[in-house]
Amino acid sequence: MMSTGNFSYWERTAFIDNADVIVIGSGIVGLSAALHLKTRQPKLKVLVLERGFLPSGASTKNAGFACFGTASEQLQALKHTPDQEVARLANYKWRGLQRLRQNLGDENIDYHQHGGYELFMEGENAGANEAIAHIERLNNLLKPAIDGHDIYAVADAKIADFGFDGVGHMIYNPFEGQIHTGKMMRALLNKCYQKDVLVLNGCEITAIDNEAGHIHLTSPQGNFKAKKVIMATNAFAKQLYPHLQVVPGRGQVLVTKPIAGLKLKGTYHFNEGYYYFRNIDGRVLFGGGRNIDFAAEETPEFGHTDAVKQKLTDYLHNMILPRQDAEIDYWWSGIMGFGEELSPIVKQVEPNIFCAVRCNGMGVAMGSLVGEEVAELAISF
Ligand SMILES: Cc1cc2nc3c(=O)[nH]c(=O)nc-3n(C[C@H](O)[C@H](O)[C@H](O)COP(=O)(O)OP(=O)(O)OC[C@H]3O[C@@H](n4cnc5c(N)ncnc54)[C@H](O)[C@@H]3O)c2cc1C
């Protein structure tokens, strides 16, 4: 129920009042949670409240890699995480991607499995040697997680095909794919609408109060009431629950103008995954560089820094597209939610209030399952 505003009887009864579950945040996790609630219990009234005109976090700002980790990322994780946990997470991402494709359909999200490549620069032999030496170990560990496939293989012979400069080694993973992130989120929204989920934009929740069996939500548009609330606000989770261990991390991204005769095709990572690029519509999307200044990028604010823009521009012209007149057409940034542990936080934070946050920059892969998990949790109470 809204306590303020000039809302008509019609608006209150058709749009605003009597939600069984309110989901805060319309990113991939929030919408997947809403979708799963309606799939499991079609009669539930589910309302999604989003602060932005569009989703305003990571889900419409990402790179659209359907990936589950480079060899170096897996090795890095193995330094502080038990083997079985690393394998479990790879399997979780793998299953999450299958679920995303199943839910929305490959055509609707522009899914293409062109494979993924990890690049090592000439002179970065230590990292390359370590990753290459551990390929067999990683394949053995992760094979059961990815339906019995060997994942990683050295692919140095293909470096020349892509026209890169300064790349010394390359590891190929044929099971990685790419999507059109915008189309994916529209398809997910459409699926939610089909199931009669209502999504209201421009509605930022500023406070949550749990009183007398109902949850009250405050927003500049007025106050809402629901029996249960799912908080899917990811990097912004601390704004409502300061104790949640979620640290924001900004990612800066560019897309070039179309490039005649573009050779690269697939998803590419380098520098332990801190840089990533891919083809999209005959252009190159390139992002990363958070590691240049972690403190500056640990922010919930969108924006750019000269240092990151400069570094991305240098790599683009000198390594990815050398000797080509690549022009940059778009710049944007998105905010991820990170934590020391690699798994997301899916739990009850108060009676009848649940959260699903912190996909650690891997929410395209994980988000569908994280949403499902929190929906199941909310239903079970
Ligand atoms: C640059 C970049 C590149 C990435 N590349 C990839 C990739 O290639 N592959 C991959 O798997 N993952 C990638 N990710 C990560 C992925 O996008 C995220 O993990 C995923 O989108 C997280 O989804 P979410 O729903 O948890 O969060 P979000 O999409 O951030 O959604 C949270 C929503 O909550 C809303 N919100 C916040 N506070 C409030 C409030 N108080 N009231 C109402 N609404 C609120 C926000 O506006 C936002 O829309 C990337 C992320 C970025 C930023």
Tab-separated table of C-alpha atoms and ligand atoms in Angstrom:
chain	number	residue	atom	x	y	z
A	1	MET	CA	0.000	0.000	0.000
A	2	MET	CA	1.279	3.464	-0.799
A	3	SER	CA	0.836	6.010	1.939
A	4	THR	CA	1.600	9.090	-0.138
A	5	GLY	CA	1.000	10.407	-3.624
A	6	ASN	CA	-2.045	11.120	-5.706
A	7	PHE	CA	-2.720	7.514	-6.623
A	8	SER	CA	-6.148	6.515	-7.848
A	9	TYR	CA	-8.131	3.549	-6.645
A	10	TRP	CA	-7.291	1.924	-9.995
A	11	GLU	CA	-3.566	2.516	-9.644
A	12	ARG	CA	-3.510	1.204	-6.114
A	13	THR	CA	-5.497	-1.941	-6.774
A	14	ALA	CA	-3.923	-2.830	-10.147
A	15	PHE	CA	-0.294	-1.725	-9.693
A	16	ILE	CA	0.680	-1.018	-6.152
A	17	ASP	CA	-1.202	-2.741	-3.338
A	18	ASN	CA	-1.219	-6.318	-2.135
A	19	ALA	CA	2.071	-7.686	-3.434
A	20	ASP	CA	2.889	-11.051	-1.922
A	21	VAL	CA	6.552	-10.624	-2.774
A	22	ILE	CA	8.428	-7.450	-3.696
A	23	VAL	CA	11.781	-7.872	-5.406
A	24	ILE	CA	14.109	-4.875	-5.097
A	25	GLY	CA	16.352	-4.539	-8.170
A	26	SER	CA	15.596	-5.569	-11.759
A	27	GLY	CA	18.995	-6.972	-12.722
A	28	ILE	CA	19.386	-10.545	-13.927
A	29	VAL	CA	19.149	-11.868	-10.356
A	30	GLY	CA	16.023	-9.912	-9.388
A	31	LEU	CA	14.185	-10.756	-12.609
A	32	SER	CA	15.239	-14.421	-12.466
A	33	ALA	CA	13.937	-14.575	-8.905
A	34	ALA	CA	10.615	-13.000	-9.943
A	35	LEU	CA	10.313	-15.395	-12.878
A	36	HIS	CA	10.988	-18.423	-10.716
A	37	LEU	CA	8.485	-17.332	-8.058
A	38	LYS	CA	5.758	-17.124	-10.711
A	39	THR	CA	6.810	-20.407	-12.291
A	40	ARG	CA	6.572	-22.189	-8.963
A	41	GLN	CA	3.481	-20.365	-7.639
A	42	PRO	CA	1.598	-18.688	-10.510
A	43	LYS	CA	-0.934	-17.026	-8.202
A	44	LEU	CA	1.669	-15.069	-6.216
A	45	LYS	CA	1.535	-11.320	-6.799
A	46	VAL	CA	5.116	-10.351	-7.591
A	47	LEU	CA	6.223	-6.736	-7.926
A	48	VAL	CA	9.751	-5.702	-8.935
A	49	LEU	CA	10.920	-2.206	-7.947
A	50	GLU	CA	13.901	-0.734	-9.794
A	51	ARG	CA	15.508	2.596	-8.992
A	52	GLY	CA	16.687	3.274	-12.550
A	53	PHE	CA	14.943	4.237	-15.765
A	54	LEU	CA	16.656	1.052	-16.998
A	55	PRO	CA	18.328	-1.527	-14.726
A	56	SER	CA	21.196	0.508	-13.268
A	57	GLY	CA	23.936	-1.762	-11.999
A	58	ALA	CA	25.693	-4.480	-13.970
A	59	SER	CA	23.140	-6.534	-15.878
A	60	THR	CA	22.730	-4.203	-18.859
A	61	LYS	CA	26.289	-2.845	-18.659
A	62	ASN	CA	28.400	-5.999	-18.837
A	63	ALA	CA	30.470	-7.606	-21.574
A	64	GLY	CA	28.084	-10.475	-22.329
A	65	PHE	CA	30.617	-13.275	-21.932
A	66	ALA	CA	29.008	-16.646	-21.320
A	67	CYS	CA	32.125	-17.895	-19.568
A	68	PHE	CA	33.124	-19.876	-16.515
A	69	GLY	CA	36.741	-18.866	-15.858
A	70	THR	CA	40.121	-18.828	-17.614
A	71	ALA	CA	42.907	-21.212	-16.646
A	72	SER	CA	44.685	-18.412	-14.761
A	73	GLU	CA	41.513	-17.417	-12.918
A	74	GLN	CA	40.940	-21.017	-11.839
A	75	LEU	CA	44.583	-21.290	-10.691
A	76	GLN	CA	44.299	-18.046	-8.786
A	77	ALA	CA	41.140	-19.322	-7.056
A	78	LEU	CA	42.865	-22.605	-6.188
A	79	LYS	CA	45.494	-20.669	-4.216
A	80	HIS	CA	42.953	-19.791	-1.522
A	81	THR	CA	39.956	-22.052	-2.197
A	82	PRO	CA	39.742	-25.864	-1.891
A	83	ASP	CA	39.719	-27.851	-5.157
A	84	GLN	CA	36.176	-29.078	-4.670
A	85	GLU	CA	34.849	-25.560	-4.138
A	86	VAL	CA	36.506	-24.312	-7.338
A	87	ALA	CA	34.971	-27.266	-9.225
A	88	ARG	CA	31.576	-26.602	-7.624
A	89	LEU	CA	31.656	-22.966	-8.720
A	90	ALA	CA	32.658	-23.879	-12.284
A	91	ASN	CA	29.745	-26.307	-12.378
A	92	TYR	CA	27.409	-23.652	-10.932
A	93	LYS	CA	28.358	-21.204	-13.699
A	94	TRP	CA	28.070	-23.917	-16.339
A	95	ARG	CA	24.599	-24.895	-15.147
A	96	GLY	CA	23.651	-21.225	-14.799
A	97	LEU	CA	24.476	-20.654	-18.466
A	98	GLN	CA	22.455	-23.695	-19.539
A	99	ARG	CA	19.526	-22.370	-17.495
A	100	LEU	CA	19.803	-18.881	-19.025
A	101	ARG	CA	19.736	-20.397	-22.517
A	102	GLN	CA	16.874	-22.749	-21.616
A	103	ASN	CA	14.807	-19.947	-20.058
A	104	LEU	CA	15.232	-17.430	-22.847
A	105	GLY	CA	16.277	-19.308	-26.000
A	106	ASP	CA	19.593	-18.911	-27.844
A	107	GLU	CA	18.087	-16.836	-30.626
A	108	ASN	CA	16.525	-14.312	-28.277
A	109	ILE	CA	19.807	-13.639	-26.493
A	110	ASP	CA	22.085	-13.916	-29.563
A	111	TYR	CA	24.013	-16.788	-28.005
A	112	HIS	CA	27.024	-17.912	-30.022
A	113	GLN	CA	29.599	-20.422	-28.918
A	114	HIS	CA	32.687	-19.051	-30.641
A	115	GLY	CA	34.919	-20.193	-27.796
A	116	GLY	CA	37.097	-18.267	-25.387
A	117	TYR	CA	40.826	-17.491	-25.360
A	118	GLU	CA	43.208	-16.502	-22.619
A	119	LEU	CA	46.116	-14.437	-23.918
A	120	PHE	CA	49.589	-14.045	-22.407
A	121	MET	CA	51.762	-11.192	-23.591
A	122	GLU	CA	55.285	-11.776	-24.879
A	123	GLY	CA	57.593	-11.476	-21.907
A	124	GLU	CA	54.891	-12.633	-19.453
A	125	ASN	CA	56.355	-16.103	-19.455
A	126	ALA	CA	55.911	-16.868	-15.790
A	127	GLY	CA	52.115	-16.582	-15.916
A	128	ALA	CA	51.905	-18.430	-19.229
A	129	ASN	CA	54.201	-21.236	-18.112
A	130	GLU	CA	52.308	-21.697	-14.875
A	131	ALA	CA	48.920	-21.832	-16.618
A	132	ILE	CA	50.136	-24.151	-19.362
A	133	ALA	CA	51.841	-26.467	-16.862
A	134	HIS	CA	48.559	-26.831	-14.960
A	135	ILE	CA	46.225	-27.442	-17.887
A	136	GLU	CA	46.069	-31.179	-17.268
A	137	ARG	CA	45.382	-30.690	-13.569
A	138	LEU	CA	42.625	-28.166	-14.330
A	139	ASN	CA	41.043	-30.372	-16.980
A	140	ASN	CA	41.013	-33.330	-14.608
A	141	LEU	CA	39.552	-31.260	-11.794
A	142	LEU	CA	36.910	-29.464	-13.851
A	143	LYS	CA	35.962	-32.171	-16.344
A	144	PRO	CA	33.129	-33.550	-14.214
A	145	ALA	CA	31.842	-29.993	-13.698
A	146	ILE	CA	31.481	-29.370	-17.449
A	147	ASP	CA	29.710	-32.569	-18.491
A	148	GLY	CA	32.912	-34.591	-18.880
A	149	HIS	CA	34.724	-32.331	-21.341
A	150	ASP	CA	38.397	-31.403	-21.354
A	151	ILE	CA	38.240	-27.611	-21.233
A	152	TYR	CA	41.605	-25.946	-21.801
A	153	ALA	CA	44.207	-26.486	-24.538
A	154	VAL	CA	47.223	-24.508	-25.752
A	155	ALA	CA	46.384	-22.713	-29.021
A	156	ASP	CA	49.531	-20.720	-29.863
A	157	ALA	CA	49.228	-21.675	-33.521
A	158	LYS	CA	46.059	-19.581	-33.812
A	159	ILE	CA	47.552	-16.304	-32.511
A	160	ALA	CA	48.524	-15.125	-35.990
A	161	ASP	CA	44.974	-15.670	-37.307
A	162	PHE	CA	43.608	-12.919	-35.089
A	163	GLY	CA	46.192	-10.281	-36.025
A	164	PHE	CA	47.271	-9.454	-32.464
A	165	ASP	CA	50.604	-7.828	-31.636
A	166	GLY	CA	52.735	-8.862	-28.693
A	167	VAL	CA	50.817	-12.000	-27.726
A	168	GLY	CA	53.150	-14.851	-26.818
A	169	HIS	CA	50.800	-17.653	-25.782
A	170	MET	CA	47.131	-18.491	-25.924
A	171	ILE	CA	44.907	-21.050	-24.171
A	172	TYR	CA	41.629	-22.024	-25.859
A	173	ASN	CA	38.357	-23.053	-24.242
A	174	PRO	CA	35.799	-24.209	-26.850
A	175	PHE	CA	32.891	-24.156	-24.399
A	176	GLU	CA	32.723	-20.416	-23.877
A	177	GLY	CA	30.124	-18.349	-25.638
A	178	GLN	CA	28.829	-14.813	-25.928
A	179	ILE	CA	25.449	-13.143	-25.766
A	180	HIS	CA	23.889	-9.770	-26.526
A	181	THR	CA	23.374	-8.547	-22.986
A	182	GLY	CA	20.667	-6.021	-23.886
A	183	LYS	CA	18.639	-8.607	-25.769
A	184	MET	CA	19.081	-11.056	-22.898
A	185	MET	CA	17.654	-8.569	-20.390
A	186	ARG	CA	14.757	-7.654	-22.701
A	187	ALA	CA	13.966	-11.333	-23.215
A	188	LEU	CA	14.035	-11.839	-19.456
A	189	LEU	CA	11.737	-8.851	-18.927
A	190	ASN	CA	9.355	-10.181	-21.584
A	191	LYS	CA	9.304	-13.540	-19.877
A	192	CYS	CA	8.468	-11.825	-16.584
A	193	TYR	CA	5.654	-9.803	-18.215
A	194	GLN	CA	4.240	-12.988	-19.765
A	195	LYS	CA	3.922	-14.384	-16.267
A	196	ASP	CA	2.296	-11.181	-15.013
A	197	VAL	CA	5.220	-9.912	-12.974
A	198	LEU	CA	4.942	-6.122	-12.674
A	199	VAL	CA	8.201	-4.165	-12.961
A	200	LEU	CA	8.118	-0.516	-11.890
A	201	ASN	CA	11.089	1.719	-12.696
A	202	GLY	CA	12.258	4.973	-11.162
A	203	CYS	CA	11.530	3.673	-7.676
A	204	GLU	CA	14.466	3.610	-5.257
A	205	ILE	CA	13.901	1.911	-1.930
A	206	THR	CA	15.518	3.961	0.811
A	207	ALA	CA	14.413	2.026	3.925
A	208	ILE	CA	12.986	-1.369	4.894
A	209	ASP	CA	10.943	-1.903	8.079
A	210	ASN	CA	9.697	-5.219	9.315
A	211	GLU	CA	6.525	-4.694	11.355
A	212	ALA	CA	3.585	-6.800	12.455
A	213	GLY	CA	3.944	-9.495	9.829
A	214	HIS	CA	4.459	-7.083	6.942
A	215	ILE	CA	7.489	-5.507	5.339
A	216	HIS	CA	7.226	-1.790	4.693
A	217	LEU	CA	9.384	-0.221	2.001
A	218	THR	CA	10.028	3.503	1.720
A	219	SER	CA	10.621	5.218	-1.614
A	220	PRO	CA	10.307	8.765	-2.957
A	221	GLN	CA	7.208	7.537	-4.837
A	222	GLY	CA	5.529	6.434	-1.623
A	223	ASN	CA	5.555	3.431	0.700
A	224	PHE	CA	4.978	-0.158	-0.307
A	225	LYS	CA	3.931	-3.160	1.741
A	226	ALA	CA	4.511	-6.861	1.103
A	227	LYS	CA	4.532	-10.184	2.912
A	228	LYS	CA	8.022	-11.016	1.717
A	229	VAL	CA	10.871	-9.077	0.159
A	230	ILE	CA	13.802	-10.241	-1.956
A	231	MET	CA	16.684	-7.820	-2.123
A	232	ALA	CA	18.617	-8.175	-5.390
A	233	THR	CA	20.527	-4.912	-5.301
A	234	ASN	CA	23.980	-6.475	-5.719
A	235	ALA	CA	26.779	-3.874	-5.455
A	236	PHE	CA	24.398	-1.495	-3.667
A	237	ALA	CA	23.368	-4.003	-0.986
A	238	LYS	CA	25.183	-2.153	1.807
A	239	GLN	CA	22.967	0.886	1.302
A	240	LEU	CA	20.088	-1.076	2.900
A	241	TYR	CA	22.043	-3.678	4.913
A	242	PRO	CA	25.482	-2.303	5.866
A	243	HIS	CA	26.590	-5.622	7.405
A	244	LEU	CA	26.484	-7.480	4.071
A	245	GLN	CA	29.964	-8.249	2.758
A	246	VAL	CA	29.595	-6.772	-0.727
A	247	VAL	CA	32.172	-4.376	-2.116
A	248	PRO	CA	31.368	-2.422	-5.292
A	249	GLY	CA	33.780	-2.673	-8.211
A	250	ARG	CA	33.394	-0.491	-11.270
A	251	GLY	CA	34.130	-1.838	-14.745
A	252	GLN	CA	34.812	0.545	-17.641
A	253	VAL	CA	33.997	-0.590	-21.170
A	254	LEU	CA	34.334	0.668	-24.749
A	255	VAL	CA	32.944	-0.420	-28.096
A	256	THR	CA	34.616	0.569	-31.380
A	257	LYS	CA	32.974	1.583	-34.616
A	258	PRO	CA	32.579	-1.326	-37.073
A	259	ILE	CA	35.999	-2.598	-38.247
A	260	ALA	CA	36.384	-3.695	-41.860
A	261	GLY	CA	37.655	-7.276	-42.076
A	262	LEU	CA	37.621	-7.834	-38.311
A	263	LYS	CA	39.526	-11.042	-37.636
A	264	LEU	CA	38.854	-11.740	-34.013
A	265	LYS	CA	35.848	-13.850	-33.086
A	266	GLY	CA	35.151	-15.138	-29.607
A	267	THR	CA	35.752	-13.966	-26.063
A	268	TYR	CA	39.276	-13.047	-24.961
A	269	HIS	CA	40.786	-12.445	-21.539
A	270	PHE	CA	44.240	-11.362	-20.456
A	271	ASN	CA	46.052	-10.271	-17.313
A	272	GLU	CA	44.258	-12.812	-15.063
A	273	GLY	CA	40.881	-11.760	-16.433
A	274	TYR	CA	41.301	-8.076	-15.564
A	275	TYR	CA	41.007	-7.249	-19.279
A	276	TYR	CA	38.465	-8.756	-21.630
A	277	PHE	CA	37.371	-8.191	-25.220
A	278	ARG	CA	35.142	-9.758	-27.842
A	279	ASN	CA	33.561	-9.206	-31.239
A	280	ILE	CA	30.044	-7.759	-31.436
A	281	ASP	CA	28.274	-6.756	-34.668
A	282	GLY	CA	31.593	-6.340	-36.519
A	283	ARG	CA	32.972	-4.166	-33.704
A	284	VAL	CA	35.237	-4.820	-30.734
A	285	LEU	CA	33.999	-4.512	-27.147
A	286	PHE	CA	36.859	-4.066	-24.690
A	287	GLY	CA	36.791	-3.518	-20.949
A	288	GLY	CA	38.662	-3.878	-17.701
A	289	GLY	CA	41.609	-2.242	-16.020
A	290	ARG	CA	40.130	-2.232	-12.513
A	291	ASN	CA	43.494	-3.483	-11.284
A	292	ILE	CA	45.212	-0.216	-12.298
A	293	ASP	CA	43.743	1.411	-9.197
A	294	PHE	CA	41.514	-0.889	-7.130
A	295	ALA	CA	40.714	1.851	-4.621
A	296	ALA	CA	39.462	4.277	-7.284
A	297	GLU	CA	37.230	1.593	-8.822
A	298	GLU	CA	35.794	0.465	-5.472
A	299	THR	CA	32.875	2.800	-5.947
A	300	PRO	CA	29.109	2.550	-6.469
A	301	GLU	CA	29.295	5.569	-8.801
A	302	PHE	CA	29.282	5.210	-12.575
A	303	GLY	CA	32.064	7.074	-14.352
A	304	HIS	CA	35.512	6.911	-15.921
A	305	THR	CA	39.104	7.605	-15.002
A	306	ASP	CA	41.765	8.894	-17.365
A	307	ALA	CA	44.160	6.134	-16.285
A	308	VAL	CA	41.799	3.308	-17.256
A	309	LYS	CA	40.622	4.991	-20.457
A	310	GLN	CA	44.225	5.557	-21.506
A	311	LYS	CA	45.250	1.973	-20.785
A	312	LEU	CA	42.284	0.502	-22.645
A	313	THR	CA	42.918	2.792	-25.606
A	314	ASP	CA	46.618	1.813	-25.704
A	315	TYR	CA	45.902	-1.914	-25.625
A	316	LEU	CA	43.181	-1.504	-28.252
A	317	HIS	CA	45.419	0.249	-30.771
A	318	ASN	CA	48.701	-1.514	-30.050
A	319	MET	CA	47.766	-5.079	-29.173
A	320	ILE	CA	44.206	-5.934	-30.219
A	321	LEU	CA	43.871	-3.970	-33.472
A	322	PRO	CA	47.410	-2.907	-34.453
A	323	ARG	CA	47.822	-1.003	-37.717
A	324	GLN	CA	44.067	-0.474	-38.060
A	325	ASP	CA	42.189	2.802	-37.765
A	326	ALA	CA	39.901	1.675	-34.991
A	327	GLU	CA	37.669	4.450	-33.688
A	328	ILE	CA	35.932	4.286	-30.346
A	329	ASP	CA	32.177	4.747	-30.597
A	330	TYR	CA	30.868	4.105	-27.044
A	331	TRP	CA	32.139	4.310	-23.462
A	332	TRP	CA	30.200	3.265	-20.378
A	333	SER	CA	30.708	1.799	-16.939
A	334	GLY	CA	28.873	-0.716	-14.775
A	335	ILE	CA	29.126	-1.665	-11.101
A	336	MET	CA	29.801	-5.228	-9.935
A	337	GLY	CA	29.485	-6.652	-6.424
A	338	PHE	CA	32.559	-8.436	-5.040
A	339	GLY	CA	33.569	-10.209	-1.849
A	340	GLU	CA	36.428	-12.256	-0.479
A	341	GLU	CA	34.499	-15.452	-1.092
A	342	LEU	CA	33.663	-16.323	-4.670
A	343	SER	CA	30.131	-17.545	-4.003
A	344	PRO	CA	27.123	-15.239	-3.940
A	345	ILE	CA	25.240	-14.387	-0.746
A	346	VAL	CA	21.800	-15.994	-0.796
A	347	LYS	CA	20.196	-15.917	2.643
A	348	GLN	CA	17.486	-14.612	4.917
A	349	VAL	CA	18.607	-11.276	6.382
A	350	GLU	CA	15.556	-10.749	8.622
A	351	PRO	CA	12.301	-12.650	8.990
A	352	ASN	CA	10.683	-12.651	5.515
A	353	ILE	CA	13.461	-10.570	3.955
A	354	PHE	CA	15.904	-12.422	1.728
A	355	CYS	CA	18.907	-11.317	-0.254
A	356	ALA	CA	20.671	-12.589	-3.371
A	357	VAL	CA	23.705	-10.467	-4.090
A	358	ARG	CA	27.409	-10.558	-5.023
A	359	CYS	CA	27.865	-12.503	-8.245
A	360	ASN	CA	31.544	-11.460	-8.203
A	361	GLY	CA	31.507	-10.228	-11.789
A	362	MET	CA	30.103	-13.510	-13.107
A	363	GLY	CA	26.368	-12.878	-12.991
A	364	VAL	CA	25.633	-13.578	-16.649
A	365	ALA	CA	26.772	-17.098	-15.865
A	366	MET	CA	25.403	-17.426	-12.342
A	367	GLY	CA	22.490	-14.997	-12.183
A	368	SER	CA	19.689	-17.305	-13.359
A	369	LEU	CA	20.481	-19.876	-10.682
A	370	VAL	CA	21.102	-17.297	-7.963
A	371	GLY	CA	17.643	-15.863	-8.665
A	372	GLU	CA	16.093	-19.318	-8.560
A	373	GLU	CA	17.815	-20.125	-5.298
A	374	VAL	CA	16.561	-17.048	-3.496
A	375	ALA	CA	13.043	-17.593	-4.863
A	376	GLU	CA	13.077	-21.151	-3.483
A	377	LEU	CA	14.326	-19.828	-0.150
A	378	ALA	CA	11.556	-17.212	0.016
A	379	ILE	CA	8.912	-19.821	-0.828
A	380	SER	CA	10.214	-22.234	1.792
A	381	PHE	CA	9.614	-19.864	4.729
B	1	LIG	C1	31.646	-3.977	-17.053
B	1	LIG	C2	31.097	-5.299	-16.605
B	1	LIG	C3	31.391	-6.446	-17.337
B	1	LIG	C4	30.871	-7.680	-16.941
B	1	LIG	N1	31.045	-8.760	-17.748
B	1	LIG	C5	30.483	-9.942	-17.415
B	1	LIG	C6	30.579	-11.049	-18.273
B	1	LIG	O1	31.106	-10.926	-19.371
B	1	LIG	N2	30.079	-12.246	-17.864
B	1	LIG	C7	29.455	-12.386	-16.653
B	1	LIG	O2	29.047	-13.508	-16.311
B	1	LIG	N3	29.283	-11.331	-15.852
B	1	LIG	C8	29.773	-10.118	-16.199
B	1	LIG	N4	29.616	-9.035	-15.382
B	1	LIG	C9	28.917	-9.219	-14.119
B	1	LIG	C10	27.416	-9.290	-14.264
B	1	LIG	O3	26.949	-8.267	-15.111
B	1	LIG	C11	26.813	-9.178	-12.863
B	1	LIG	O4	27.372	-10.172	-12.013
B	1	LIG	C12	25.301	-9.321	-12.861
B	1	LIG	O5	24.721	-8.459	-13.816
B	1	LIG	C13	24.758	-9.026	-11.482
B	1	LIG	O6	23.364	-9.051	-11.548
B	1	LIG	P1	22.513	-8.540	-10.316
B	1	LIG	O7	21.092	-8.677	-10.718
B	1	LIG	O8	22.975	-9.178	-9.065
B	1	LIG	O9	22.943	-7.008	-10.143
B	1	LIG	P2	22.591	-5.699	-10.993
B	1	LIG	O10	22.455	-5.968	-12.419
B	1	LIG	O11	23.571	-4.667	-10.580
B	1	LIG	O12	21.146	-5.322	-10.471
B	1	LIG	C14	20.902	-4.679	-9.256
B	1	LIG	C15	19.788	-3.688	-9.525
B	1	LIG	O13	19.324	-3.159	-8.290
B	1	LIG	C16	18.971	-1.809	-8.512
B	1	LIG	N5	18.973	-1.156	-7.208
B	1	LIG	C17	20.039	-0.972	-6.386
B	1	LIG	N6	19.644	-0.383	-5.242
B	1	LIG	C18	18.296	-0.200	-5.335
B	1	LIG	C19	17.325	0.337	-4.459
B	1	LIG	N7	17.658	0.796	-3.260
B	1	LIG	N8	16.028	0.390	-4.860
B	1	LIG	C20	15.669	-0.094	-6.102
B	1	LIG	N9	16.574	-0.626	-6.967
B	1	LIG	C21	17.863	-0.686	-6.587
B	1	LIG	C22	20.048	-1.300	-9.449
B	1	LIG	O14	19.649	-0.138	-10.115
B	1	LIG	C23	20.248	-2.503	-10.380
B	1	LIG	O15	19.463	-2.428	-11.540
B	1	LIG	C24	30.100	-7.779	-15.757
B	1	LIG	C25	29.805	-6.629	-15.033
B	1	LIG	C26	30.283	-5.394	-15.451
B	1	LIG	C27	29.920	-4.157	-14.666
